Amino acid sequence: MKDKIIAKATQLFLKLGFKSVTMDDIANEMCISKKTIYKYFCNKELLIAESTDAITNTIYSTIDEIVAKKHNAIKENFEIIKMIKEMFVSIETSPSYQLKKHYPEIHEKLTEKLQSECTTLFKQNIEKGIQEGLYRDTINVSSYVYFYYALIFTINENTSSEKKAKKLELEALEYHIRAMATPKGLIELNQYIISNQS
């Protein structure tokens, strides 16, 4: 039952927003009593924290699936952005923006977790790109990881529209790759952009 509550709450939070969804809304959607929800979650904040954990775990497992497909480093980056965009396609307000505004403590804990995971992911991608000859081997990997992380999280925390945030993320990714790319990498990047224009 706990997992079912988390799943339904997550669905509602992403569709309607963390602030606007009440415990009553979740209970009504599930045709259960509010008391049943409080049996597992003493307050809404705890349920939001569990829901954001569920969302990030889904994102990480999907990223692992994409990485396992052995795309080159440039395509891998775009496939990850594309996957995240598809996951949040029905959302109007950026989840990160909502959390920062209404639930700053949950947002802070989530950001700490994301920073660690994303730093590892970005570092692995850059090192892979260098090995493939797509990124320059003279770049300072740690600096570029930091630059890209700062770009992505500034966008998500300060852009209320999820659609606009995803557009900016895509542009930030292109900017990030162009800053690192070798001539071979630029050819790969341009071919990928042309073949995915629609």
PDB file of N, CA, C and O in Angstrom, residues 6 13 18 41 43-56 99 103 106 109-110 113:
ATOM      1  N   ILE A   6       2.782   6.197  -2.797  1.00  0.00           N
ATOM      2  CA  ILE A   6       3.889   6.979  -3.372  1.00  0.00           C
ATOM      3  C   ILE A   6       3.688   7.153  -4.873  1.00  0.00           C
ATOM      4  O   ILE A   6       3.853   8.250  -5.416  1.00  0.00           O
ATOM      5  N   PHE A  13       1.491  14.910  -7.983  1.00  0.00           N
ATOM      6  CA  PHE A  13       2.418  16.025  -7.752  1.00  0.00           C
ATOM      7  C   PHE A  13       2.984  16.553  -9.076  1.00  0.00           C
ATOM      8  O   PHE A  13       3.081  17.758  -9.280  1.00  0.00           O
ATOM      9  N   PHE A  18       3.363  20.209  -6.456  1.00  0.00           N
ATOM     10  CA  PHE A  18       3.568  19.750  -5.079  1.00  0.00           C
ATOM     11  C   PHE A  18       2.708  20.524  -4.084  1.00  0.00           C
ATOM     12  O   PHE A  18       2.195  19.961  -3.135  1.00  0.00           O
ATOM     13  N   PHE A  41       2.587   7.885   6.262  1.00  0.00           N
ATOM     14  CA  PHE A  41       3.254   9.189   6.148  1.00  0.00           C
ATOM     15  C   PHE A  41       2.627  10.159   7.149  1.00  0.00           C
ATOM     16  O   PHE A  41       1.455  10.503   7.015  1.00  0.00           O
ATOM     17  N   ASN A  43       3.109  13.235   7.566  1.00  0.00           N
ATOM     18  CA  ASN A  43       2.761  14.540   6.994  1.00  0.00           C
ATOM     19  C   ASN A  43       3.037  14.557   5.482  1.00  0.00           C
ATOM     20  O   ASN A  43       3.661  13.638   4.947  1.00  0.00           O
ATOM     21  N   LYS A  44       2.579  15.597   4.841  1.00  0.00           N
ATOM     22  CA  LYS A  44       2.707  15.724   3.383  1.00  0.00           C
ATOM     23  C   LYS A  44       4.174  15.854   2.963  1.00  0.00           C
ATOM     24  O   LYS A  44       4.581  15.327   1.920  1.00  0.00           O
ATOM     25  N   GLU A  45       4.962  16.558   3.777  1.00  0.00           N
ATOM     26  CA  GLU A  45       6.381  16.758   3.449  1.00  0.00           C
ATOM     27  C   GLU A  45       7.116  15.428   3.311  1.00  0.00           C
ATOM     28  O   GLU A  45       7.946  15.253   2.412  1.00  0.00           O
ATOM     29  N   LEU A  46       6.805  14.498   4.203  1.00  0.00           N
ATOM     30  CA  LEU A  46       7.447  13.179   4.148  1.00  0.00           C
ATOM     31  C   LEU A  46       7.058  12.447   2.855  1.00  0.00           C
ATOM     32  O   LEU A  46       7.899  11.812   2.218  1.00  0.00           O
ATOM     33  N   LEU A  47       5.795  12.576   2.474  1.00  0.00           N
ATOM     34  CA  LEU A  47       5.316  11.957   1.235  1.00  0.00           C
ATOM     35  C   LEU A  47       5.989  12.598   0.015  1.00  0.00           C
ATOM     36  O   LEU A  47       6.377  11.899  -0.930  1.00  0.00           O
ATOM     37  N   ILE A  48       6.152  13.914   0.040  1.00  0.00           N
ATOM     38  CA  ILE A  48       6.843  14.603  -1.062  1.00  0.00           C
ATOM     39  C   ILE A  48       8.295  14.136  -1.151  1.00  0.00           C
ATOM     40  O   ILE A  48       8.808  13.871  -2.242  1.00  0.00           O
ATOM     41  N   ALA A  49       8.957  14.012  -0.008  1.00  0.00           N
ATOM     42  CA  ALA A  49      10.354  13.551   0.016  1.00  0.00           C
ATOM     43  C   ALA A  49      10.474  12.155  -0.591  1.00  0.00           C
ATOM     44  O   ALA A  49      11.375  11.889  -1.401  1.00  0.00           O
ATOM     45  N   GLU A  50       9.559  11.261  -0.222  1.00  0.00           N
ATOM     46  CA  GLU A  50       9.572   9.884  -0.765  1.00  0.00           C
ATOM     47  C   GLU A  50       9.265   9.898  -2.268  1.00  0.00           C
ATOM     48  O   GLU A  50       9.832   9.132  -3.040  1.00  0.00           O
ATOM     49  N   SER A  51       8.358  10.783  -2.669  1.00  0.00           N
ATOM     50  CA  SER A  51       7.985  10.875  -4.090  1.00  0.00           C
ATOM     51  C   SER A  51       9.147  11.387  -4.937  1.00  0.00           C
ATOM     52  O   SER A  51       9.392  10.874  -6.022  1.00  0.00           O
ATOM     53  N   THR A  52       9.851  12.393  -4.427  1.00  0.00           N
ATOM     54  CA  THR A  52      10.996  12.915  -5.187  1.00  0.00           C
ATOM     55  C   THR A  52      12.107  11.870  -5.276  1.00  0.00           C
ATOM     56  O   THR A  52      12.790  11.770  -6.300  1.00  0.00           O
ATOM     57  N   ASP A  53      12.257  11.070  -4.227  1.00  0.00           N
ATOM     58  CA  ASP A  53      13.219   9.952  -4.282  1.00  0.00           C
ATOM     59  C   ASP A  53      12.821   8.958  -5.369  1.00  0.00           C
ATOM     60  O   ASP A  53      13.662   8.472  -6.119  1.00  0.00           O
ATOM     61  N   ALA A  54      11.527   8.662  -5.444  1.00  0.00           N
ATOM     62  CA  ALA A  54      11.027   7.721  -6.462  1.00  0.00           C
ATOM     63  C   ALA A  54      11.276   8.258  -7.869  1.00  0.00           C
ATOM     64  O   ALA A  54      11.685   7.515  -8.770  1.00  0.00           O
ATOM     65  N   ILE A  55      11.050   9.570  -8.055  1.00  0.00           N
ATOM     66  CA  ILE A  55      11.272  10.193  -9.368  1.00  0.00           C
ATOM     67  C   ILE A  55      12.744  10.101  -9.753  1.00  0.00           C
ATOM     68  O   ILE A  55      13.079   9.689 -10.869  1.00  0.00           O
ATOM     69  N   THR A  56      13.629  10.468  -8.821  1.00  0.00           N
ATOM     70  CA  THR A  56      15.063  10.461  -9.143  1.00  0.00           C
ATOM     71  C   THR A  56      15.561   9.032  -9.381  1.00  0.00           C
ATOM     72  O   THR A  56      16.384   8.809 -10.273  1.00  0.00           O
ATOM     73  N   LEU A  99       9.774  22.882  -5.845  1.00  0.00           N
ATOM     74  CA  LEU A  99      10.353  22.437  -4.570  1.00  0.00           C
ATOM     75  C   LEU A  99      11.155  23.557  -3.910  1.00  0.00           C
ATOM     76  O   LEU A  99      11.054  23.774  -2.707  1.00  0.00           O
ATOM     77  N   TYR A 103       9.094  24.026  -0.792  1.00  0.00           N
ATOM     78  CA  TYR A 103       9.642  23.044   0.154  1.00  0.00           C
ATOM     79  C   TYR A 103      11.175  23.085   0.100  1.00  0.00           C
ATOM     80  O   TYR A 103      11.830  22.140  -0.355  1.00  0.00           O
ATOM     81  N   ILE A 106      13.393  20.059   1.498  1.00  0.00           N
ATOM     82  CA  ILE A 106      13.369  18.871   0.627  1.00  0.00           C
ATOM     83  C   ILE A 106      14.227  19.146  -0.607  1.00  0.00           C
ATOM     84  O   ILE A 106      15.012  18.297  -1.037  1.00  0.00           O
ATOM     85  N   LYS A 109      18.022  18.849   0.229  1.00  0.00           N
ATOM     86  CA  LYS A 109      18.472  17.446   0.345  1.00  0.00           C
ATOM     87  C   LYS A 109      18.537  16.770  -1.024  1.00  0.00           C
ATOM     88  O   LYS A 109      19.475  16.029  -1.324  1.00  0.00           O
ATOM     89  N   LEU A 110      17.535  17.038  -1.848  1.00  0.00           N
ATOM     90  CA  LEU A 110      17.492  16.457  -3.186  1.00  0.00           C
ATOM     91  C   LEU A 110      18.657  16.970  -4.030  1.00  0.00           C
ATOM     92  O   LEU A 110      19.297  16.204  -4.744  1.00  0.00           O
ATOM     93  N   LYS A 113      21.896  15.203  -3.258  1.00  0.00           N
ATOM     94  CA  LYS A 113      21.926  13.866  -3.868  1.00  0.00           C
ATOM     95  C   LYS A 113      22.178  13.969  -5.375  1.00  0.00           C
ATOM     96  O   LYS A 113      23.000  13.246  -5.932  1.00  0.00           O
TER      97      LYS A 113
END
